[in-house]
Coordinates of C-alpha atoms and ligand atoms in Angstrom, one line a residue:
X1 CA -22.6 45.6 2.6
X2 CA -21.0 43.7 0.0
X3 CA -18.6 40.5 0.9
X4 CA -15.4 40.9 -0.5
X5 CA -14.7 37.8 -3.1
X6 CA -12.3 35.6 -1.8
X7 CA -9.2 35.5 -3.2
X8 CA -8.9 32.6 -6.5
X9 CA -7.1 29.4 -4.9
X10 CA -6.3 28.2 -8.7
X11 CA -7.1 24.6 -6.7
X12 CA -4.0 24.8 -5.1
X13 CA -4.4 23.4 -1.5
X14 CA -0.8 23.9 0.3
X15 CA 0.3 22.0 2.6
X16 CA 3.9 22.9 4.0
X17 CA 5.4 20.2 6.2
X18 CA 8.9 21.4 4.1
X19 CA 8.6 24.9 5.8
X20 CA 6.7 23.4 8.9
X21 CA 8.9 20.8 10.2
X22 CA 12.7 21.9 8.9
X23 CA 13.2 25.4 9.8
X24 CA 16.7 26.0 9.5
X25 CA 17.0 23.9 6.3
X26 CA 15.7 27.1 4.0
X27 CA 15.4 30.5 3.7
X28 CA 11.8 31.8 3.2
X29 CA 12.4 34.0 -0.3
X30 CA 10.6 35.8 -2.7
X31 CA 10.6 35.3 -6.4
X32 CA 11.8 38.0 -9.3
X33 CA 9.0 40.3 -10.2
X34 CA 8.7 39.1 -14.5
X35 CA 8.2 42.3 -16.8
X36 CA 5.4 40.6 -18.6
X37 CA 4.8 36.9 -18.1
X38 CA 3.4 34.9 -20.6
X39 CA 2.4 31.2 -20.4
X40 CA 4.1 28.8 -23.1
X41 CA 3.0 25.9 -22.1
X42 CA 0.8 23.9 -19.0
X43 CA 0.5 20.9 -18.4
X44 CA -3.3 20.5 -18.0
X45 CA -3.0 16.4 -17.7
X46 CA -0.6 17.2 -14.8
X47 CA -2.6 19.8 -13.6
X48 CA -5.9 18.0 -13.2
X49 CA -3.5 15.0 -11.1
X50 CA -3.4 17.8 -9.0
X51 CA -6.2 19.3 -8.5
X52 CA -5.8 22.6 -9.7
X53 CA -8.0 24.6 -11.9
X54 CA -6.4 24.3 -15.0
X55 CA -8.8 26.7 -17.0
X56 CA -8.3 29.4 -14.7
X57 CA -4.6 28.8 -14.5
X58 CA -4.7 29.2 -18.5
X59 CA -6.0 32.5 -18.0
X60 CA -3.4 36.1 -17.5
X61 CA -3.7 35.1 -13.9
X62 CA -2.3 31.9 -14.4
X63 CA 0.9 33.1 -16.0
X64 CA 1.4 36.0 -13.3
X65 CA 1.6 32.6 -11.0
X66 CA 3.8 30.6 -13.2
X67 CA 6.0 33.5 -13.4
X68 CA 6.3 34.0 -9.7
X69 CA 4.6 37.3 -9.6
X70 CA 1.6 36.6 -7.7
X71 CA 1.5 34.3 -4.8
X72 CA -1.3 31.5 -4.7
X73 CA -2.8 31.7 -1.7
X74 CA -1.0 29.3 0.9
X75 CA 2.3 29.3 -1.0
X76 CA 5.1 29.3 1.2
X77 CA 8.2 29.9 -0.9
X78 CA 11.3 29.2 -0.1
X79 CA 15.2 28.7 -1.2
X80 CA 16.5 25.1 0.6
X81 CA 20.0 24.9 1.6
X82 CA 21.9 22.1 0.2
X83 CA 25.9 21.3 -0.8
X84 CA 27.4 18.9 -3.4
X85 CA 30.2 16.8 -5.0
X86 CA 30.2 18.5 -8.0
X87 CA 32.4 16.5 -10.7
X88 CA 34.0 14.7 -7.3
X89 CA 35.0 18.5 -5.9
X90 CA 32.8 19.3 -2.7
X91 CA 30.8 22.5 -2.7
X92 CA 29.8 22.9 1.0
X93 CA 27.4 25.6 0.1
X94 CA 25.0 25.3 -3.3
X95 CA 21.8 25.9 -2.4
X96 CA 18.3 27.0 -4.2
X97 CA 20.2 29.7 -6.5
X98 CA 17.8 29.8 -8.6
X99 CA 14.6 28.0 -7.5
X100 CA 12.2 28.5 -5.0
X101 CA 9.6 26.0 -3.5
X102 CA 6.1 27.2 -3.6
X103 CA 5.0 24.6 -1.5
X104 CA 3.4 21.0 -1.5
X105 CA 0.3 19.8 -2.3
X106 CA -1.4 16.9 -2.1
X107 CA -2.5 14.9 -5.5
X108 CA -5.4 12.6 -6.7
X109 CA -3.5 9.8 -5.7
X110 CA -3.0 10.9 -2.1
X111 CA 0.6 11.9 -2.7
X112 CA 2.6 15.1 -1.7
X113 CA 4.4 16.4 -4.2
X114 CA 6.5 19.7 -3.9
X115 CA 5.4 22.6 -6.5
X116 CA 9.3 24.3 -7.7
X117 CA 9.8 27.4 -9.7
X118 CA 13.1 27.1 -11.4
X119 CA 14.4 30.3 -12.7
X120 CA 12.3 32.1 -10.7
X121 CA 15.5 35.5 -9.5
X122 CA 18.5 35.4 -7.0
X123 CA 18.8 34.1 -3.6
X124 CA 20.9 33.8 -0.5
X125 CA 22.3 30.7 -2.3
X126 CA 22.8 32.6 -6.2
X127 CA 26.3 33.0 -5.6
X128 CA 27.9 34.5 -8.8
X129 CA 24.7 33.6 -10.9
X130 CA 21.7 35.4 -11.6
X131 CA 18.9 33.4 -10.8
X132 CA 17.4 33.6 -14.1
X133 CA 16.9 30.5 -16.8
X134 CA 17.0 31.2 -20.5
X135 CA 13.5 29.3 -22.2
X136 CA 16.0 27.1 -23.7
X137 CA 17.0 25.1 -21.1
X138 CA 13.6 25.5 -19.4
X139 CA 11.6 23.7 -22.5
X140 CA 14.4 21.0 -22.4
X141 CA 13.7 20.1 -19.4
X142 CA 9.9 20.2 -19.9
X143 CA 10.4 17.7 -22.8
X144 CA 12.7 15.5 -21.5
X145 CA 11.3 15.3 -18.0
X146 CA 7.7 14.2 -19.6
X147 CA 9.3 12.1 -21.9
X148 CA 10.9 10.2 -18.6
X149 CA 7.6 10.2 -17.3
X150 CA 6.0 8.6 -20.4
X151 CA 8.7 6.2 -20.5
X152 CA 7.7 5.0 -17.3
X153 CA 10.5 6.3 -15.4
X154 CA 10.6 7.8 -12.0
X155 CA 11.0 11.6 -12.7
X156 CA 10.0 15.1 -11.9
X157 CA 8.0 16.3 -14.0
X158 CA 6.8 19.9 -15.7
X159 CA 3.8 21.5 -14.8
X160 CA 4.4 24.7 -16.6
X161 CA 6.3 27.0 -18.6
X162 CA 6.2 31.2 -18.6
X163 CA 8.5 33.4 -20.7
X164 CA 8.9 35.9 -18.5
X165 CA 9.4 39.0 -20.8
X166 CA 13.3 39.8 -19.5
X167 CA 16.3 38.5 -21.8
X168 CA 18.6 37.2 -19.6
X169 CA 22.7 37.0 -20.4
X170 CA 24.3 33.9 -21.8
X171 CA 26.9 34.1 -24.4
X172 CA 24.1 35.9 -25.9
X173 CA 21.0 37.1 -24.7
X174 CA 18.4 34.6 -24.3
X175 CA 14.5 35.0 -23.6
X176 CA 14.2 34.3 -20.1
X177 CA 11.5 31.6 -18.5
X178 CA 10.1 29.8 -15.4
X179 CA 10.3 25.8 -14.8
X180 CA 7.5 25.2 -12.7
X181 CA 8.1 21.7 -11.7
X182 CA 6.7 19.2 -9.0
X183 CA 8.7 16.2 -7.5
X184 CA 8.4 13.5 -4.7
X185 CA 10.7 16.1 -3.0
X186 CA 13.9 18.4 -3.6
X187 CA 15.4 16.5 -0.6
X188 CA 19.1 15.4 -2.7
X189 CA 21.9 13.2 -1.6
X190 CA 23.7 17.0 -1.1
X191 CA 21.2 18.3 1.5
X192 CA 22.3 15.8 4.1
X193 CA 25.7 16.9 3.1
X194 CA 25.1 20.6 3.6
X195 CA 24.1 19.5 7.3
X196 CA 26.9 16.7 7.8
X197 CA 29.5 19.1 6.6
X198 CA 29.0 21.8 9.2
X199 CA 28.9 18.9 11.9
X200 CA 25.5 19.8 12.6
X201 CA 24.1 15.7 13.5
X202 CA 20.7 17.8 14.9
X203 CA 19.9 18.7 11.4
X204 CA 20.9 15.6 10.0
X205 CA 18.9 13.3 12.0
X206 CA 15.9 16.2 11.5
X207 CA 16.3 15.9 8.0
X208 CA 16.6 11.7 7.9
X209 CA 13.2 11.7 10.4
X210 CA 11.7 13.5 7.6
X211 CA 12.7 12.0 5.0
X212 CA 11.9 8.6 6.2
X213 CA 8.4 10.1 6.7
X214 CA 8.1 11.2 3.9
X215 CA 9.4 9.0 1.6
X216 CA 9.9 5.6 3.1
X217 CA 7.4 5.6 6.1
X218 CA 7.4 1.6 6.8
X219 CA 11.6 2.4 7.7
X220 CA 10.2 4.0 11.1
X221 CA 9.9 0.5 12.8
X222 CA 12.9 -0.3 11.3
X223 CA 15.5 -1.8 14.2
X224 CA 18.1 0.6 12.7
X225 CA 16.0 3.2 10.5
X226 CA 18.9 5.2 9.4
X227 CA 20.5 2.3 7.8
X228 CA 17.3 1.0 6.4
X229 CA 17.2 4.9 5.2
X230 CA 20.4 4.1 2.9
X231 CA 19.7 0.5 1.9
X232 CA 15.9 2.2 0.8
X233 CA 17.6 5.4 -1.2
X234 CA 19.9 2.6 -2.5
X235 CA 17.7 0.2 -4.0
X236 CA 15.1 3.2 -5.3
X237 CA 19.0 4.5 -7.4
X238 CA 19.6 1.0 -8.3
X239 CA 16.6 1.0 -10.1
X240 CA 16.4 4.5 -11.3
X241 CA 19.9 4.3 -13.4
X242 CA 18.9 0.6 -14.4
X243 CA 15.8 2.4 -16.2
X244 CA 18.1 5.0 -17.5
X245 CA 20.5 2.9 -19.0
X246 CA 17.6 0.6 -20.7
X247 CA 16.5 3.8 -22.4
X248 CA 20.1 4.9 -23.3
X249 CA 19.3 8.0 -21.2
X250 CA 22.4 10.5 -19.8
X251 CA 22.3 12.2 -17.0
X252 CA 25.0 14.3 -17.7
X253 CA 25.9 16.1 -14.3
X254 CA 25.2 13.7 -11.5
X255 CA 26.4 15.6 -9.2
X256 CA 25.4 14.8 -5.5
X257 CA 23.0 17.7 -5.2
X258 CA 21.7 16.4 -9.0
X259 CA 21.0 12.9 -7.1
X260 CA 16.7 12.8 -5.5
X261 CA 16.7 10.7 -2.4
X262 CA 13.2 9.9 -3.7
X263 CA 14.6 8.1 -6.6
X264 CA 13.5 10.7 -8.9
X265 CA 15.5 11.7 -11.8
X266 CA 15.8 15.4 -11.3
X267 CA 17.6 18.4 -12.4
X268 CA 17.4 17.7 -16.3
X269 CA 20.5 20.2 -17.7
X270 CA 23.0 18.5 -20.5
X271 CA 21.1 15.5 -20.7
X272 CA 20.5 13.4 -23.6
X273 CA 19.4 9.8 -25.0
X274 CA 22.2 8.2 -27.1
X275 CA 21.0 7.3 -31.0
X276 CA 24.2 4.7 -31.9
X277 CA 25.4 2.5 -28.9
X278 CA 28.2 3.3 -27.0
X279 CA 29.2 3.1 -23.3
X280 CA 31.6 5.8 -23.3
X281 CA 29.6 8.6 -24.9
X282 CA 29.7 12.1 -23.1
X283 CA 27.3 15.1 -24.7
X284 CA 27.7 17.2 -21.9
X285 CA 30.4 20.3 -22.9
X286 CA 31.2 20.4 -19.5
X287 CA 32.0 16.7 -19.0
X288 CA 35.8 16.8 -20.6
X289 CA 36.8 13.8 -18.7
X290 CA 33.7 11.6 -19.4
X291 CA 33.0 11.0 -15.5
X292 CA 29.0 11.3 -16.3
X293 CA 29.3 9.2 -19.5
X294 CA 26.4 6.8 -20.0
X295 CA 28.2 3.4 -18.6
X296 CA 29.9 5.1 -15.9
X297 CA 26.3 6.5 -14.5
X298 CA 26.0 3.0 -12.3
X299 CA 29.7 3.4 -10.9
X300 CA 28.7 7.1 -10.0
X301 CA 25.3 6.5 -8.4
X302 CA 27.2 4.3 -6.2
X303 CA 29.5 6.9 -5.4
X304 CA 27.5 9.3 -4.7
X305 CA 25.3 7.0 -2.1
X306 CA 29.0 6.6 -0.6
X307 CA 28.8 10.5 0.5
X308 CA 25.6 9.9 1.2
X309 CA 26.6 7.1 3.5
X310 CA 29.1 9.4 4.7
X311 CA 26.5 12.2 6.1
X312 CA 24.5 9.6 7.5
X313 CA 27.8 7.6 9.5
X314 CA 27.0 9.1 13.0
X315 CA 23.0 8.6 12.9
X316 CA 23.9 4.3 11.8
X317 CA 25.9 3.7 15.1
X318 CA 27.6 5.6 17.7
X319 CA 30.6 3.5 17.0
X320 CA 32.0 4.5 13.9
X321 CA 33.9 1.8 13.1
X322 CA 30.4 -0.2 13.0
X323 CA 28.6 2.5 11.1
X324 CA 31.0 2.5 8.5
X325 CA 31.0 -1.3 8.3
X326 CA 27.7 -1.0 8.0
X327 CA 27.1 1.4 5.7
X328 CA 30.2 0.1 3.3
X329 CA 27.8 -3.3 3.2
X330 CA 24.5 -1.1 2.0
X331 CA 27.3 0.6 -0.9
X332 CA 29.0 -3.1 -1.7
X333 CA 25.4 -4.5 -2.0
X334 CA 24.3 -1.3 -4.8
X335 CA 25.8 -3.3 -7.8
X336 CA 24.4 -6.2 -7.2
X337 CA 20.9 -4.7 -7.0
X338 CA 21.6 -2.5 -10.0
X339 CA 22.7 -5.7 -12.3
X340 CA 19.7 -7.7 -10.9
X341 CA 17.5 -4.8 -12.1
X342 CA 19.9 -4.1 -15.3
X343 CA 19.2 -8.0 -16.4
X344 CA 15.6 -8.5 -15.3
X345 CA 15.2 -5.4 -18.0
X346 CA 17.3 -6.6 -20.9
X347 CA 15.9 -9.5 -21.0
X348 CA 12.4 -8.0 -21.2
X349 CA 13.6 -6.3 -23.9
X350 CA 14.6 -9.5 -25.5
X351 CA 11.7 -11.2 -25.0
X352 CA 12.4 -13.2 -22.2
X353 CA 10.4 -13.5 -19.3
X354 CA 12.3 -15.0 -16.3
X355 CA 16.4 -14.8 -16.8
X356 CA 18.2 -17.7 -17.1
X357 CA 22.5 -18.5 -17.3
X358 CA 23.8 -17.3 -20.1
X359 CA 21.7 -14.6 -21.0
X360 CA 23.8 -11.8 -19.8
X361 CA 26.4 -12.7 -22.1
X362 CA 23.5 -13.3 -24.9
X363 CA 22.7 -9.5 -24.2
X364 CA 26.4 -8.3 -23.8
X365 CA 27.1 -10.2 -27.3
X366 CA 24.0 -7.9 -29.0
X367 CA 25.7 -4.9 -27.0
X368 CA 28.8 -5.8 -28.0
X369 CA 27.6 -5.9 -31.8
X370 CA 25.9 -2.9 -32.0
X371 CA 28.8 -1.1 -30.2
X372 CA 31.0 -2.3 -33.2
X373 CA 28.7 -1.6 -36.2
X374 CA 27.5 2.1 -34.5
X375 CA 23.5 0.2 -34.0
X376 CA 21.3 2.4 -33.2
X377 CA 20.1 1.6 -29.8
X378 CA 16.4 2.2 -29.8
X379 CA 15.9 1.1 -33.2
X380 CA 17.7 -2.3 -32.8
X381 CA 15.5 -3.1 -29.8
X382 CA 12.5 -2.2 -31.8
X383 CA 13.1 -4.2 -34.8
X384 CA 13.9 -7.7 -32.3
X385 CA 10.2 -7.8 -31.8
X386 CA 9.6 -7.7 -36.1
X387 CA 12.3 -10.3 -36.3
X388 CA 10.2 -12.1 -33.8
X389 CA 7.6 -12.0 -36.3
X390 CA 9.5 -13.4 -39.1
X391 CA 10.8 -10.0 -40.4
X392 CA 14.3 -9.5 -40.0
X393 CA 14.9 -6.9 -42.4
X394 CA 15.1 -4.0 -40.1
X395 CA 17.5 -5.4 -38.1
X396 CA 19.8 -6.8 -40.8
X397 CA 19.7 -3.1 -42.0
X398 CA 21.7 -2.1 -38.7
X399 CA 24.0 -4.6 -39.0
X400 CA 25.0 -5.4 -42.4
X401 CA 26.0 -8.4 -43.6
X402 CA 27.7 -9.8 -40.7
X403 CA 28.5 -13.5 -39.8
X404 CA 28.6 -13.0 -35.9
X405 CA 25.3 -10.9 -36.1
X406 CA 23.8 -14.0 -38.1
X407 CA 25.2 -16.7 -34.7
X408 CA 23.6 -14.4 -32.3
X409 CA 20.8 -14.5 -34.0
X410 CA 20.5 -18.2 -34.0
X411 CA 21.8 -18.1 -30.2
X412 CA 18.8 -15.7 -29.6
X413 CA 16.1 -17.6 -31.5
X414 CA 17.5 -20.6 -29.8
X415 CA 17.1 -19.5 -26.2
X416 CA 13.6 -17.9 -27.2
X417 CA 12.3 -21.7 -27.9
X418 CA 12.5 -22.1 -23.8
X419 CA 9.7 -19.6 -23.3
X420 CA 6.3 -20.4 -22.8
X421 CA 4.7 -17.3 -24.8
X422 CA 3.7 -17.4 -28.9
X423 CA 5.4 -15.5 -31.0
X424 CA 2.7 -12.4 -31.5
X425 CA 2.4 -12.0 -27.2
X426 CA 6.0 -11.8 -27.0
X427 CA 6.4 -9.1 -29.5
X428 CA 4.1 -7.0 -27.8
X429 CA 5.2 -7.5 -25.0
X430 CA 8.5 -6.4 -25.9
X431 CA 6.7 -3.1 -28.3
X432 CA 5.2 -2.1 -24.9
X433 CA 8.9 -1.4 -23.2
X434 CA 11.4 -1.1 -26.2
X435 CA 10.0 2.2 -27.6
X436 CA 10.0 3.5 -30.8
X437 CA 10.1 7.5 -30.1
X438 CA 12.5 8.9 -27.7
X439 CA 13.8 12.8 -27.3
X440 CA 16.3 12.0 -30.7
X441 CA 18.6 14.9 -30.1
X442 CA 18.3 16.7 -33.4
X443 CA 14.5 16.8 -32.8
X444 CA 15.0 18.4 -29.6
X445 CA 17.4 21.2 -31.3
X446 CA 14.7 21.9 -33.8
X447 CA 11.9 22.4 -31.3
X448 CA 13.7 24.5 -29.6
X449 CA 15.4 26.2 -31.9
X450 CA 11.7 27.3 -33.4
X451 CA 10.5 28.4 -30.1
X452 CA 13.3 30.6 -29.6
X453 CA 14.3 31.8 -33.1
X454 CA 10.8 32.1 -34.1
X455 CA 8.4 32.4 -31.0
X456 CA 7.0 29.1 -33.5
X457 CA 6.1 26.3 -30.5
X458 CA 4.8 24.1 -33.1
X459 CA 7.5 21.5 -33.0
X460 CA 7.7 21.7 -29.1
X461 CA 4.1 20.8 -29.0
X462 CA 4.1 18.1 -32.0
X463 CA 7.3 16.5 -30.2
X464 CA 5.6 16.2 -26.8
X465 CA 2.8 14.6 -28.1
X466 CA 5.2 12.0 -29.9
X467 CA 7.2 11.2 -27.0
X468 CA 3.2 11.1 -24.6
X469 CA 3.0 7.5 -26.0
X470 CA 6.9 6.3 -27.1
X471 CA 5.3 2.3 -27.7
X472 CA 3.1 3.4 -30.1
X473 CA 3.8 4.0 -33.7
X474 CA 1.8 6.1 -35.3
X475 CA 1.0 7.7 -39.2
X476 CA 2.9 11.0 -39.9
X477 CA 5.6 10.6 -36.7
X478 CA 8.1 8.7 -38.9
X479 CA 10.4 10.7 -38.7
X480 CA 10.8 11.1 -34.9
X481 CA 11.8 7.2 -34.7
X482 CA 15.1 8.0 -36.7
X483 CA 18.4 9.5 -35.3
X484 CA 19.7 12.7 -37.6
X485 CA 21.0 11.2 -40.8
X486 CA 24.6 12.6 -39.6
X487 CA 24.8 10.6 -36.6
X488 CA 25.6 11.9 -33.6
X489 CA 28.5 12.9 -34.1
X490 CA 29.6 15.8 -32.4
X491 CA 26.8 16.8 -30.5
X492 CA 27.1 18.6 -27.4
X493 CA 24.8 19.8 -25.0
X494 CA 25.0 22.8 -22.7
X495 CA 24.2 23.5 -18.6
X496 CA 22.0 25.9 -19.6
X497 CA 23.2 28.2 -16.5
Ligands
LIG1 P1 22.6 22.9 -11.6 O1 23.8 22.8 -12.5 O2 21.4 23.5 -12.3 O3 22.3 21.6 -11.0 O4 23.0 24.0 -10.5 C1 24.1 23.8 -9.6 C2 24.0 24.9 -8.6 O5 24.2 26.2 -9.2 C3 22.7 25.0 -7.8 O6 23.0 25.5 -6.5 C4 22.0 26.1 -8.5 O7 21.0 26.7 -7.8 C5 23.1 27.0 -8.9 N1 22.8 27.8 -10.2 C6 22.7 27.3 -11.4 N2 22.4 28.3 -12.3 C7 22.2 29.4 -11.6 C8 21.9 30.8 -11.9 N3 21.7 31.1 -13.1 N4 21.9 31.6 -10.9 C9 22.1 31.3 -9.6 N5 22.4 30.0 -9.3 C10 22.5 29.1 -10.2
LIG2 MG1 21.0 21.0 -9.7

């Protein structure tokens, strides 16, 4: 008799407590069968954090999993219900239209993170849409979300990429492709809203238990978890869109479903990093009244925790008048953290280690400046630490010959004589946050652009390995530290839908 080989796990080890504990909040769903699924991409550093077998998920097999076509054993997967503000309109049904989560696992560092396809067919929740995502969009994300990652910012992240063999229909037709990506969770702002908005407090509180388990398990002994629940998703936002706004990172469609309670950036569609500095710039086409535009993101992060505040009202107190009180103190409270966290970072990237009076206005002066001349952002913070070694050329170079660039200069130098650290600690210090690569929009373009013109992934892979390390320079990747020589002029950026 001969023992039938057990089926391959690939290393995945599933672990459901999504599907376990929340029935009601999904529909159990199957993917899309793809044509002929072909891996573009895995992440095998991601992978092995995992603890999957990332040889064997290289192999055919691997991209018939990636693609949604054969389950892993254990794999659970499922479309989650969730609504959302969506450019301040509410949607009270949005849903997993085009995703499916495969499961969780647990990783080498003892954390659960949930395993998504994105683009993975229709669902319950497709509505008019197809369920489909053009490769496009799908190495965007891959990019961008690794480049957060890199960056040091909390994000999702992509563990691989199939083309999937089917065109799908955009404006034209597009190679279609599957996002698999793993986060601290899919639970968004616009899940509790799905739940509040039908009334339904059972689900709500359901949902909050788990969450607080999940995510913020010390909030259990809490005297009042569920406003210890807001204050936590709060704080993790406030410090998410300070880090955004460091980098000169935009969101582009933070919509309330968009919005990880985890503090995760998620859902990466018209983002984009800004080259020249500017608060009011917009790249997303769909954005015509600039409500996403990078210096409004900390005014809409707090509005969106408002609606979350809103789902969560009848959990904080029976009296509503007291929940609301004090819940409006947790959403007062948000721009205080976020400037705290806002000014601790800028003046890191200054070069100065403790904040002291007068330094936000020291950085608002630079800001100030380099919104004037068109600076680039990235490269001005990059050159502060050569000027703190005596070279001052490169920054000069972004501001021309400029009397109130030369007295902020001297204001700067001035309040840099009141730190304790020598001049060659303090510039790499300030090399090891400021970086010199970031996803410069036109480089993105091109990478994509030769995977999908020209099946030529070169570019994509080149530009990933640039953006793996964004504080160090290094020979040949020169010109990844420049924005296009036309500026930015004019550059939009699509959903991608
Ligand atoms: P997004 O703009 O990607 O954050 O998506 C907003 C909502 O639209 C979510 O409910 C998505 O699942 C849904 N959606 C986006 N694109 C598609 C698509 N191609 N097919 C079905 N649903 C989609
Ligand atoms: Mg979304």
């Amino acid at each position: 008799m001969t023992i039938p080989a057990p089926a391959p796990t690939f290393g995945f080890n599933f672990d459901n407590t999504y599907a376990r504990d929340l029935e009601g909040l999904y529909i159990e769903w199957q993917a899309a069968l793809a044509p002929t699924p072909k891996l573009v991409k895995l992440n095998r550093a991601l992978a092995d954090e995992l603890k999957l077998d990332a040889d064997a998920l290289t192999s055919p097999a691997g991209a018939a999993i990636f693609a949604g076509n054969v389950l892993p054993v254990g794999a659970k997967p499922l479309a989650q219900a969730y609504a959302g503000h969506q450019f301040g309109g509410f949607s009270p049904q949005l849903g997993d239209g085009r995703a499916l989560l495969l499961g969780e696992v647990i990783d080498r560092h003892g954390q659960r993170r949930d395993i998504q396809f994105k683009g993975s067919g229709r669902t319950p929740f497709s509505r008019g849409g197809d369920g489909k995502a053009a490769l496009g969009p799908v190495l965007r994300e891959y990019i961008i979300g690794e480049a957060m990652y890199a960056l040091g910012i909390p994000t999702t992240r992509a563990l691989a990429a199939v083309a999937t063999g089917e065109a799908v229909q955009r404006e034209t037709r597009l190679p279609g492709a599957v996002l698999t990506r793993v986060a601290a969770s899919h639970i968004r702002v616009g899940t509790f809203q799905f739940f509040a908005a039908r009334s339904d407090i059972t689900k709500v509180r359901q949902l909050a238990d788990y969450a607080i388990a999940r995510h913020y398990p010390a909030l259990q002994q809490a005297a009042n978890p569920y406003l210890a629940f807001l204050q936590a998703v709060s704080n993790a936002q406030a410090a998410l869109i300070a880090q955004w706004m460091l980098v000169g990172f935009i969101h582009g469609v933070m919509n309330t479903d968009n919005m990880a309670i985890s503090g995760e950036t998620i859902d990466y569609g018209p983002c984009a990093f800004i080259d020249s500095y500017d608060p009011n710039t917009v790249f997303s086409s769909i954005d015509t009244h600039g409500r996403y535009a990078y210096g409004n993101q900390p005014t809409m992060a707090r509005w969106n925790l408002a609606r979350l505040a809103e789902a969560l009202l009848p959990l904080i107190d029976p009296d509503s008048d007291q929940a609301v009180k004090l819940a409006t103190e947790v959403i007062t409270n948000f721009a205080e953290h976020y400037s705290s966290h806002w000014l601790n970072g800028m003046c890191a990237k200054l070069g100065l280690s403790h904040p002291e009076a007068g330094d936000l206005a020291l950085a608002e002066g630079l800001l100030g400046m380099m919104h004037k001349q068109t600076a680039d952002y990235t490269q001005v913070f990059r050159a502060l630490a050569d000027a703190v070694l005596g070279n001052e050329d490169v920054l000069w170079a972004q501001f021309g010959d400029n009397a109130s660039f030369d007295r902020w200069l001297q204001q700067w130098q001035a309040r840099l004589t009141r730190e304790p650290r020598d001049p060659a600690a303090r510039a790499q210090a300030m090399n090891s946050i400021n970086p010199i690569y970031i996803p410069r929009n036109h480089q993105v373009e091109a990478a994509l652009d030769a995977a999908i013109t020209h099946a030529d992934l070169a570019p994509f892979e080149t530009l990933l390995e640039v953006l793996a390390q964004p504080f160090t320079p290094r020979a040949g990747f020169e010109a990844y530290a420049t924005p296009a020589s036309d500026g930015n002029a004019g550059y939009r950026t699509f959903c991608g839908t």
